[in-house]
Amino acid sequence: MRKPTVRSVMTTDVITTTPRTPFTHAAGLMVRHGVSALPVVDGSGTLVGVLSEADLLAKEVHRGEPTSVLDSWLRRHSRHRARARTVGGAMTPRPATVDADSDVSAAAELLSRSGHRRLFVVDERGRLIGVLARRDLLRPFLRTDAELVTELEREVIRRTLWADMSGVRVFARDGVVTLSGRVDGRCAAELAIELVKAVPGVVDVQDELEFDRDEWREGVR
């Protein structure tokens, strides 16, 4: 069974900016397009940073704030970035990236573990080719139940399982999949359940499968 990749769910129509773009122009782009961050690319399309809402708000945070010799390095650095006139001075360098051919599950784990709201997708040369946001990972759940059943029948029941699964019926309602019918052995039934659970867009699986042989009780694995 083919695992979905980042390429299959990422957004490719990406609004970008450059290090030399004036601060106000970048802010306007974010407001007009309703995005919370802009990837920053150089003339070759290579990703060099990201400009987020937090980077823009730093100007307001430090506006009129007096400078003190007791300020920490981080505070001085933040204040310096807040004085930036262009994107290059305000952006955050070295944003989190991911390969387009990475498994969606691995990318989702990275997003969850890191706390990032998005990952930028780059090619082998570091050029930006897309963005994977948390909302992109929800796309598989937008499929209809009929579309989900079709994929499960094609990718799991017919192509993946070696056993005779002609007696298996697949039903889905609101993403909850029910497998019913009869198979030869318990191992085939359990494998079918686990494979269906692994398909993106499946909310849960209801096991109503019956089997003729219980290999575990017979000592056959």
Short mmCIF file of N, CA and C in Angstrom, two decimals, residues 2-171:
data_model
loop_
_atom_site.label_atom_id
_atom_site.label_comp_id
_atom_site.label_asym_id
_atom_site.label_seq_id
_atom_site.Cartn_x
_atom_site.Cartn_y
_atom_site.Cartn_z
N ARG A 2 0.60 2.14 -0.92
CA ARG A 2 1.40 3.36 -1.01
C ARG A 2 1.05 4.31 0.12
N LYS A 3 2.10 4.82 0.79
CA LYS A 3 1.88 5.79 1.84
C LYS A 3 1.81 7.19 1.24
N PRO A 4 0.88 8.02 1.69
CA PRO A 4 0.79 9.38 1.16
C PRO A 4 2.04 10.18 1.52
N THR A 5 2.46 11.01 0.60
CA THR A 5 3.64 11.83 0.82
C THR A 5 3.26 13.29 1.01
N VAL A 6 4.22 14.07 1.46
CA VAL A 6 4.01 15.50 1.64
C VAL A 6 3.59 16.14 0.32
N ARG A 7 4.16 15.68 -0.78
CA ARG A 7 3.84 16.23 -2.09
C ARG A 7 2.34 16.16 -2.40
N SER A 8 1.68 15.12 -1.90
CA SER A 8 0.27 14.90 -2.24
C SER A 8 -0.68 15.83 -1.48
N VAL A 9 -0.22 16.48 -0.42
CA VAL A 9 -1.11 17.33 0.38
C VAL A 9 -0.61 18.76 0.54
N MET A 10 0.64 19.02 0.13
CA MET A 10 1.19 20.37 0.36
C MET A 10 0.53 21.41 -0.53
N THR A 11 0.67 22.66 -0.14
CA THR A 11 0.18 23.78 -0.93
C THR A 11 1.31 24.28 -1.82
N THR A 12 1.05 24.38 -3.11
CA THR A 12 2.10 24.79 -4.05
C THR A 12 1.95 26.25 -4.49
N ASP A 13 0.76 26.81 -4.33
CA ASP A 13 0.55 28.22 -4.68
C ASP A 13 0.92 29.07 -3.47
N VAL A 14 2.21 29.39 -3.36
CA VAL A 14 2.75 30.01 -2.15
C VAL A 14 3.09 31.49 -2.40
N ILE A 15 2.66 32.35 -1.51
CA ILE A 15 3.02 33.76 -1.56
C ILE A 15 4.37 33.92 -0.89
N THR A 16 5.34 34.46 -1.61
CA THR A 16 6.69 34.60 -1.09
C THR A 16 7.11 36.07 -1.03
N THR A 17 8.23 36.30 -0.39
CA THR A 17 8.84 37.62 -0.36
C THR A 17 10.35 37.45 -0.45
N THR A 18 11.07 38.54 -0.51
CA THR A 18 12.53 38.48 -0.63
C THR A 18 13.17 39.28 0.50
N PRO A 19 14.45 39.06 0.77
CA PRO A 19 15.11 39.81 1.85
C PRO A 19 15.09 41.32 1.63
N ARG A 20 15.04 41.77 0.38
CA ARG A 20 15.11 43.20 0.09
C ARG A 20 13.74 43.87 0.04
N THR A 21 12.67 43.09 0.23
CA THR A 21 11.33 43.67 0.22
C THR A 21 11.14 44.60 1.41
N PRO A 22 10.60 45.81 1.18
CA PRO A 22 10.36 46.72 2.31
C PRO A 22 9.41 46.10 3.33
N PHE A 23 9.63 46.43 4.57
CA PHE A 23 8.84 45.91 5.69
C PHE A 23 7.35 46.10 5.46
N THR A 24 6.95 47.32 5.06
CA THR A 24 5.52 47.61 4.89
C THR A 24 4.91 46.82 3.76
N HIS A 25 5.67 46.56 2.69
CA HIS A 25 5.14 45.77 1.58
C HIS A 25 4.84 44.34 2.03
N ALA A 26 5.76 43.78 2.82
CA ALA A 26 5.55 42.41 3.31
C ALA A 26 4.34 42.34 4.23
N ALA A 27 4.17 43.34 5.08
CA ALA A 27 3.00 43.37 5.96
C ALA A 27 1.73 43.43 5.14
N GLY A 28 1.75 44.22 4.07
CA GLY A 28 0.58 44.30 3.20
C GLY A 28 0.26 42.98 2.54
N LEU A 29 1.29 42.25 2.11
CA LEU A 29 1.08 40.94 1.51
C LEU A 29 0.37 40.00 2.47
N MET A 30 0.82 39.98 3.71
CA MET A 30 0.24 39.08 4.71
C MET A 30 -1.22 39.42 4.97
N VAL A 31 -1.53 40.70 5.04
CA VAL A 31 -2.91 41.11 5.29
C VAL A 31 -3.80 40.81 4.10
N ARG A 32 -3.35 41.14 2.91
CA ARG A 32 -4.18 40.94 1.71
C ARG A 32 -4.46 39.47 1.43
N HIS A 33 -3.48 38.62 1.68
CA HIS A 33 -3.64 37.19 1.37
C HIS A 33 -4.08 36.36 2.57
N GLY A 34 -4.20 36.99 3.73
CA GLY A 34 -4.69 36.27 4.90
C GLY A 34 -3.77 35.17 5.37
N VAL A 35 -2.46 35.39 5.30
CA VAL A 35 -1.50 34.38 5.76
C VAL A 35 -0.78 34.91 6.99
N SER A 36 -0.29 33.99 7.80
CA SER A 36 0.37 34.38 9.05
C SER A 36 1.89 34.38 8.92
N ALA A 37 2.41 33.95 7.77
CA ALA A 37 3.85 33.93 7.57
C ALA A 37 4.15 33.91 6.08
N LEU A 38 5.30 34.44 5.73
CA LEU A 38 5.76 34.45 4.34
C LEU A 38 7.14 33.80 4.25
N PRO A 39 7.31 32.82 3.38
CA PRO A 39 8.66 32.28 3.15
C PRO A 39 9.48 33.33 2.41
N VAL A 40 10.73 33.43 2.77
CA VAL A 40 11.63 34.42 2.17
C VAL A 40 12.60 33.68 1.26
N VAL A 41 12.64 34.05 -0.02
CA VAL A 41 13.50 33.37 -0.98
C VAL A 41 14.44 34.38 -1.65
N ASP A 42 15.58 33.87 -2.11
CA ASP A 42 16.51 34.75 -2.83
C ASP A 42 16.19 34.70 -4.32
N GLY A 43 17.07 35.27 -5.13
CA GLY A 43 16.82 35.35 -6.56
C GLY A 43 16.72 34.01 -7.26
N SER A 44 17.30 32.96 -6.69
CA SER A 44 17.25 31.63 -7.30
C SER A 44 16.10 30.78 -6.79
N GLY A 45 15.30 31.35 -5.88
CA GLY A 45 14.19 30.60 -5.30
C GLY A 45 14.56 29.80 -4.08
N THR A 46 15.79 29.94 -3.63
CA THR A 46 16.25 29.21 -2.44
C THR A 46 15.65 29.82 -1.18
N LEU A 47 15.16 28.98 -0.31
CA LEU A 47 14.56 29.44 0.95
C LEU A 47 15.65 29.92 1.89
N VAL A 48 15.54 31.17 2.35
CA VAL A 48 16.56 31.73 3.24
C VAL A 48 16.00 32.15 4.60
N GLY A 49 14.68 32.15 4.74
CA GLY A 49 14.10 32.56 6.02
C GLY A 49 12.59 32.56 5.97
N VAL A 50 11.99 33.00 7.05
CA VAL A 50 10.54 33.13 7.12
C VAL A 50 10.20 34.40 7.89
N LEU A 51 9.22 35.11 7.41
CA LEU A 51 8.74 36.31 8.10
C LEU A 51 7.36 36.01 8.65
N SER A 52 7.22 36.03 9.96
CA SER A 52 5.95 35.69 10.59
C SER A 52 5.29 36.91 11.20
N GLU A 53 4.06 36.72 11.62
CA GLU A 53 3.35 37.81 12.30
C GLU A 53 4.12 38.25 13.54
N ALA A 54 4.72 37.31 14.23
CA ALA A 54 5.48 37.65 15.44
C ALA A 54 6.65 38.57 15.10
N ASP A 55 7.28 38.33 13.95
CA ASP A 55 8.39 39.20 13.53
C ASP A 55 7.89 40.62 13.26
N LEU A 56 6.71 40.72 12.68
CA LEU A 56 6.15 42.04 12.38
C LEU A 56 5.73 42.76 13.66
N LEU A 57 5.15 42.02 14.59
CA LEU A 57 4.65 42.63 15.82
C LEU A 57 5.77 43.12 16.73
N ALA A 58 6.98 42.67 16.48
CA ALA A 58 8.11 43.11 17.30
C ALA A 58 8.26 44.63 17.26
N LYS A 59 7.89 45.26 16.14
CA LYS A 59 7.99 46.72 16.06
C LYS A 59 7.08 47.39 17.08
N GLU A 60 5.89 46.84 17.25
CA GLU A 60 4.95 47.41 18.23
C GLU A 60 5.39 47.11 19.65
N VAL A 61 5.95 45.91 19.86
CA VAL A 61 6.39 45.53 21.20
C VAL A 61 7.47 46.48 21.70
N HIS A 62 8.38 46.86 20.82
CA HIS A 62 9.52 47.68 21.23
C HIS A 62 9.36 49.16 20.89
N ARG A 63 8.22 49.54 20.36
CA ARG A 63 8.04 50.93 19.96
C ARG A 63 8.13 51.86 21.18
N GLY A 64 9.02 52.81 21.13
CA GLY A 64 9.18 53.77 22.21
C GLY A 64 9.84 53.22 23.45
N GLU A 65 10.30 51.99 23.39
CA GLU A 65 10.91 51.36 24.57
C GLU A 65 12.33 51.89 24.77
N PRO A 66 12.68 52.35 25.94
CA PRO A 66 14.04 52.86 26.17
C PRO A 66 15.06 51.74 26.22
N THR A 67 16.27 52.06 25.79
CA THR A 67 17.36 51.09 25.81
C THR A 67 18.03 51.11 27.17
N SER A 68 18.36 49.92 27.69
CA SER A 68 19.00 49.82 28.99
C SER A 68 20.23 48.94 28.88
N VAL A 69 21.28 49.30 29.58
CA VAL A 69 22.50 48.48 29.58
C VAL A 69 22.26 47.15 30.28
N LEU A 70 21.15 47.05 31.01
CA LEU A 70 20.83 45.82 31.73
C LEU A 70 20.04 44.83 30.89
N ASP A 71 19.68 45.26 29.67
CA ASP A 71 18.93 44.36 28.79
C ASP A 71 19.75 43.12 28.46
N SER A 72 19.07 41.99 28.33
CA SER A 72 19.73 40.75 27.95
C SER A 72 20.10 40.80 26.47
N TRP A 73 20.96 39.83 26.07
CA TRP A 73 21.34 39.76 24.65
C TRP A 73 20.12 39.53 23.79
N LEU A 74 19.22 38.65 24.24
CA LEU A 74 18.02 38.35 23.46
C LEU A 74 17.16 39.60 23.30
N ARG A 75 17.06 40.40 24.36
CA ARG A 75 16.25 41.61 24.28
C ARG A 75 16.87 42.61 23.30
N ARG A 76 18.18 42.75 23.35
CA ARG A 76 18.85 43.67 22.42
C ARG A 76 18.72 43.19 20.99
N HIS A 77 18.84 41.87 20.80
CA HIS A 77 18.70 41.30 19.46
C HIS A 77 17.29 41.52 18.94
N SER A 78 16.30 41.30 19.78
CA SER A 78 14.90 41.50 19.38
C SER A 78 14.65 42.96 19.02
N ARG A 79 15.21 43.87 19.80
CA ARG A 79 15.03 45.29 19.52
C ARG A 79 15.70 45.68 18.20
N HIS A 80 16.85 45.07 17.94
CA HIS A 80 17.56 45.35 16.69
C HIS A 80 16.72 44.91 15.49
N ARG A 81 16.14 43.73 15.57
CA ARG A 81 15.29 43.23 14.48
C ARG A 81 14.05 44.11 14.31
N ALA A 82 13.55 44.64 15.42
CA ALA A 82 12.35 45.49 15.35
C ALA A 82 12.62 46.78 14.59
N ARG A 83 13.88 47.19 14.49
CA ARG A 83 14.22 48.41 13.76
C ARG A 83 14.42 48.16 12.27
N ALA A 84 14.28 46.90 11.83
CA ALA A 84 14.54 46.55 10.44
C ALA A 84 13.59 47.29 9.49
N ARG A 85 14.12 47.69 8.35
CA ARG A 85 13.32 48.35 7.34
C ARG A 85 12.93 47.40 6.21
N THR A 86 13.63 46.29 6.12
CA THR A 86 13.34 45.30 5.08
C THR A 86 13.11 43.93 5.71
N VAL A 87 12.62 43.03 4.88
CA VAL A 87 12.34 41.67 5.35
C VAL A 87 13.60 40.99 5.86
N GLY A 88 14.73 41.22 5.18
CA GLY A 88 15.96 40.54 5.56
C GLY A 88 16.39 40.82 6.99
N GLY A 89 16.09 42.01 7.49
CA GLY A 89 16.49 42.33 8.85
C GLY A 89 15.51 41.84 9.89
N ALA A 90 14.28 41.56 9.49
CA ALA A 90 13.25 41.16 10.45
C ALA A 90 12.95 39.67 10.45
N MET A 91 13.32 38.98 9.38
CA MET A 91 12.94 37.57 9.23
C MET A 91 13.69 36.67 10.22
N THR A 92 13.16 35.46 10.36
CA THR A 92 13.82 34.41 11.13
C THR A 92 14.54 33.49 10.15
N PRO A 93 15.86 33.35 10.26
CA PRO A 93 16.58 32.48 9.32
C PRO A 93 16.41 31.00 9.66
N ARG A 94 16.80 30.16 8.71
CA ARG A 94 16.80 28.70 8.88
C ARG A 94 15.46 28.15 9.37
N PRO A 95 14.39 28.37 8.59
CA PRO A 95 13.09 27.82 8.98
C PRO A 95 13.05 26.30 8.84
N ALA A 96 12.09 25.68 9.49
CA ALA A 96 11.96 24.22 9.44
C ALA A 96 11.51 23.79 8.05
N THR A 97 12.16 22.77 7.51
CA THR A 97 11.85 22.29 6.17
C THR A 97 11.57 20.79 6.17
N VAL A 98 11.04 20.33 5.05
CA VAL A 98 10.74 18.91 4.88
C VAL A 98 10.88 18.57 3.41
N ASP A 99 11.17 17.32 3.11
CA ASP A 99 11.29 16.85 1.73
C ASP A 99 9.91 16.49 1.19
N ALA A 100 9.67 16.76 -0.07
CA ALA A 100 8.36 16.50 -0.67
C ALA A 100 7.99 15.03 -0.67
N ASP A 101 8.98 14.15 -0.68
CA ASP A 101 8.71 12.72 -0.73
C ASP A 101 8.65 12.07 0.65
N SER A 102 8.72 12.87 1.71
CA SER A 102 8.58 12.34 3.06
C SER A 102 7.16 11.86 3.30
N ASP A 103 7.01 10.85 4.16
CA ASP A 103 5.68 10.37 4.52
C ASP A 103 4.92 11.46 5.26
N VAL A 104 3.64 11.56 4.98
CA VAL A 104 2.80 12.55 5.67
C VAL A 104 2.81 12.31 7.17
N SER A 105 2.82 11.05 7.59
CA SER A 105 2.80 10.74 9.02
C SER A 105 4.06 11.25 9.71
N ALA A 106 5.21 11.14 9.04
CA ALA A 106 6.47 11.62 9.61
C ALA A 106 6.45 13.14 9.71
N ALA A 107 5.90 13.81 8.70
CA ALA A 107 5.81 15.27 8.72
C ALA A 107 4.86 15.73 9.82
N ALA A 108 3.76 15.01 9.99
CA ALA A 108 2.80 15.35 11.04
C ALA A 108 3.44 15.21 12.42
N GLU A 109 4.24 14.17 12.59
CA GLU A 109 4.93 13.99 13.87
C GLU A 109 5.91 15.13 14.13
N LEU A 110 6.61 15.56 13.08
CA LEU A 110 7.56 16.66 13.21
C LEU A 110 6.84 17.95 13.59
N LEU A 111 5.70 18.21 12.95
CA LEU A 111 4.92 19.40 13.28
C LEU A 111 4.45 19.36 14.72
N SER A 112 3.99 18.21 15.15
CA SER A 112 3.48 18.07 16.52
C SER A 112 4.59 18.21 17.55
N ARG A 113 5.73 17.59 17.27
CA ARG A 113 6.85 17.59 18.23
C ARG A 113 7.51 18.96 18.33
N SER A 114 7.61 19.65 17.19
CA SER A 114 8.32 20.93 17.17
C SER A 114 7.46 22.11 17.58
N GLY A 115 6.14 21.96 17.42
CA GLY A 115 5.24 23.07 17.71
C GLY A 115 5.12 24.07 16.58
N HIS A 116 5.78 23.79 15.44
CA HIS A 116 5.67 24.69 14.29
C HIS A 116 4.27 24.62 13.69
N ARG A 117 3.84 25.70 13.11
CA ARG A 117 2.53 25.74 12.45
C ARG A 117 2.63 25.30 11.00
N ARG A 118 3.84 25.26 10.46
CA ARG A 118 4.02 24.91 9.06
C ARG A 118 5.45 24.40 8.84
N LEU A 119 5.62 23.65 7.76
CA LEU A 119 6.93 23.23 7.31
C LEU A 119 7.07 23.67 5.85
N PHE A 120 8.22 24.18 5.50
CA PHE A 120 8.46 24.59 4.12
C PHE A 120 9.07 23.42 3.36
N VAL A 121 8.54 23.18 2.18
CA VAL A 121 8.96 22.04 1.37
C VAL A 121 9.99 22.52 0.35
N VAL A 122 11.16 21.92 0.38
CA VAL A 122 12.24 22.33 -0.52
C VAL A 122 12.75 21.14 -1.31
N ASP A 123 13.37 21.44 -2.46
CA ASP A 123 13.96 20.37 -3.26
C ASP A 123 15.40 20.12 -2.81
N GLU A 124 16.12 19.31 -3.58
CA GLU A 124 17.47 18.93 -3.17
C GLU A 124 18.44 20.10 -3.19
N ARG A 125 18.07 21.18 -3.85
CA ARG A 125 18.93 22.37 -3.88
C ARG A 125 18.49 23.44 -2.88
N GLY A 126 17.50 23.12 -2.09
CA GLY A 126 17.03 24.07 -1.10
C GLY A 126 16.04 25.09 -1.64
N ARG A 127 15.55 24.88 -2.85
CA ARG A 127 14.59 25.80 -3.44
C ARG A 127 13.18 25.49 -2.96
N LEU A 128 12.42 26.51 -2.69
CA LEU A 128 11.07 26.35 -2.18
C LEU A 128 10.14 25.81 -3.25
N ILE A 129 9.41 24.73 -2.93
CA ILE A 129 8.44 24.18 -3.89
C ILE A 129 7.04 24.06 -3.29
N GLY A 130 6.91 24.33 -1.99
CA GLY A 130 5.58 24.25 -1.39
C GLY A 130 5.62 24.50 0.11
N VAL A 131 4.46 24.49 0.70
CA VAL A 131 4.32 24.66 2.15
C VAL A 131 3.36 23.60 2.67
N LEU A 132 3.73 22.99 3.78
CA LEU A 132 2.85 22.03 4.45
C LEU A 132 2.40 22.66 5.78
N ALA A 133 1.15 23.08 5.83
CA ALA A 133 0.59 23.65 7.05
C ALA A 133 -0.22 22.58 7.78
N ARG A 134 -0.51 22.85 9.03
CA ARG A 134 -1.29 21.87 9.79
C ARG A 134 -2.63 21.60 9.13
N ARG A 135 -3.24 22.62 8.55
CA ARG A 135 -4.54 22.43 7.93
C ARG A 135 -4.46 21.50 6.72
N ASP A 136 -3.29 21.45 6.05
CA ASP A 136 -3.13 20.56 4.90
C ASP A 136 -3.27 19.10 5.30
N LEU A 137 -2.88 18.80 6.54
CA LEU A 137 -2.96 17.42 7.02
C LEU A 137 -4.39 16.98 7.27
N LEU A 138 -5.33 17.92 7.25
CA LEU A 138 -6.73 17.59 7.45
C LEU A 138 -7.44 17.24 6.15
N ARG A 139 -6.78 17.47 5.02
CA ARG A 139 -7.43 17.24 3.73
C ARG A 139 -7.97 15.83 3.53
N PRO A 140 -7.23 14.77 3.97
CA PRO A 140 -7.79 13.42 3.78
C PRO A 140 -9.14 13.23 4.46
N PHE A 141 -9.43 14.00 5.51
CA PHE A 141 -10.70 13.85 6.20
C PHE A 141 -11.84 14.55 5.46
N LEU A 142 -11.52 15.27 4.39
CA LEU A 142 -12.54 15.98 3.63
C LEU A 142 -13.13 15.11 2.52
N ARG A 143 -12.56 13.95 2.31
CA ARG A 143 -13.10 13.06 1.29
C ARG A 143 -14.47 12.52 1.71
N THR A 144 -15.28 12.21 0.71
CA THR A 144 -16.58 11.63 1.02
C THR A 144 -16.39 10.17 1.45
N ASP A 145 -17.41 9.64 2.10
CA ASP A 145 -17.33 8.23 2.52
C ASP A 145 -17.18 7.31 1.32
N ALA A 146 -17.85 7.67 0.21
CA ALA A 146 -17.75 6.85 -1.00
C ALA A 146 -16.33 6.84 -1.54
N GLU A 147 -15.67 8.00 -1.53
CA GLU A 147 -14.28 8.07 -1.99
C GLU A 147 -13.36 7.26 -1.09
N LEU A 148 -13.62 7.30 0.21
CA LEU A 148 -12.80 6.55 1.16
C LEU A 148 -12.96 5.05 0.94
N VAL A 149 -14.20 4.61 0.75
CA VAL A 149 -14.45 3.19 0.51
C VAL A 149 -13.76 2.72 -0.77
N THR A 150 -13.83 3.53 -1.81
CA THR A 150 -13.19 3.18 -3.08
C THR A 150 -11.69 2.99 -2.90
N GLU A 151 -11.05 3.89 -2.16
CA GLU A 151 -9.61 3.76 -1.94
C GLU A 151 -9.29 2.53 -1.12
N LEU A 152 -10.07 2.27 -0.08
CA LEU A 152 -9.80 1.11 0.76
C LEU A 152 -9.95 -0.19 -0.01
N GLU A 153 -10.96 -0.26 -0.84
CA GLU A 153 -11.18 -1.47 -1.62
C GLU A 153 -10.05 -1.67 -2.63
N ARG A 154 -9.57 -0.58 -3.22
CA ARG A 154 -8.54 -0.68 -4.24
C ARG A 154 -7.15 -0.89 -3.65
N GLU A 155 -6.79 -0.10 -2.64
CA GLU A 155 -5.43 -0.12 -2.12
C GLU A 155 -5.18 -1.17 -1.04
N VAL A 156 -6.21 -1.49 -0.27
CA VAL A 156 -6.01 -2.43 0.84
C VAL A 156 -6.56 -3.80 0.52
N ILE A 157 -7.83 -3.88 0.23
CA ILE A 157 -8.49 -5.18 0.07
C ILE A 157 -7.97 -5.92 -1.16
N ARG A 158 -7.81 -5.21 -2.28
CA ARG A 158 -7.44 -5.89 -3.53
C ARG A 158 -5.95 -6.00 -3.76
N ARG A 159 -5.17 -4.99 -3.36
CA ARG A 159 -3.77 -4.95 -3.73
C ARG A 159 -2.81 -5.42 -2.64
N THR A 160 -3.15 -5.18 -1.40
CA THR A 160 -2.19 -5.40 -0.33
C THR A 160 -2.29 -6.78 0.29
N LEU A 161 -3.46 -7.20 0.63
CA LEU A 161 -3.64 -8.46 1.34
C LEU A 161 -3.48 -9.65 0.41
N TRP A 162 -2.70 -10.63 0.85
CA TRP A 162 -2.46 -11.80 0.03
C TRP A 162 -3.60 -12.82 0.12
N ALA A 163 -4.37 -12.74 1.18
CA ALA A 163 -5.44 -13.72 1.39
C ALA A 163 -6.64 -13.41 0.50
N ASP A 164 -7.53 -14.36 0.38
CA ASP A 164 -8.76 -14.16 -0.37
C ASP A 164 -9.69 -13.26 0.44
N MET A 165 -9.88 -12.01 -0.02
CA MET A 165 -10.70 -11.05 0.69
C MET A 165 -11.99 -10.74 -0.06
N SER A 166 -12.36 -11.66 -0.97
CA SER A 166 -13.55 -11.42 -1.79
C SER A 166 -14.82 -11.38 -0.95
N GLY A 167 -14.77 -11.96 0.25
CA GLY A 167 -15.96 -11.96 1.09
C GLY A 167 -16.03 -10.80 2.05
N VAL A 168 -15.09 -9.85 1.92
CA VAL A 168 -15.06 -8.70 2.83
C VAL A 168 -15.86 -7.54 2.25
N ARG A 169 -16.65 -6.92 3.09
CA ARG A 169 -17.44 -5.76 2.69
C ARG A 169 -16.94 -4.54 3.47
N VAL A 170 -16.85 -3.42 2.76
CA VAL A 170 -16.35 -2.17 3.35
C VAL A 170 -17.46 -1.13 3.34
N PHE A 171 -17.70 -0.54 4.51
CA PHE A 171 -18.72 0.50 4.63
C PHE A 171 -18.12 1.64 5.45
#
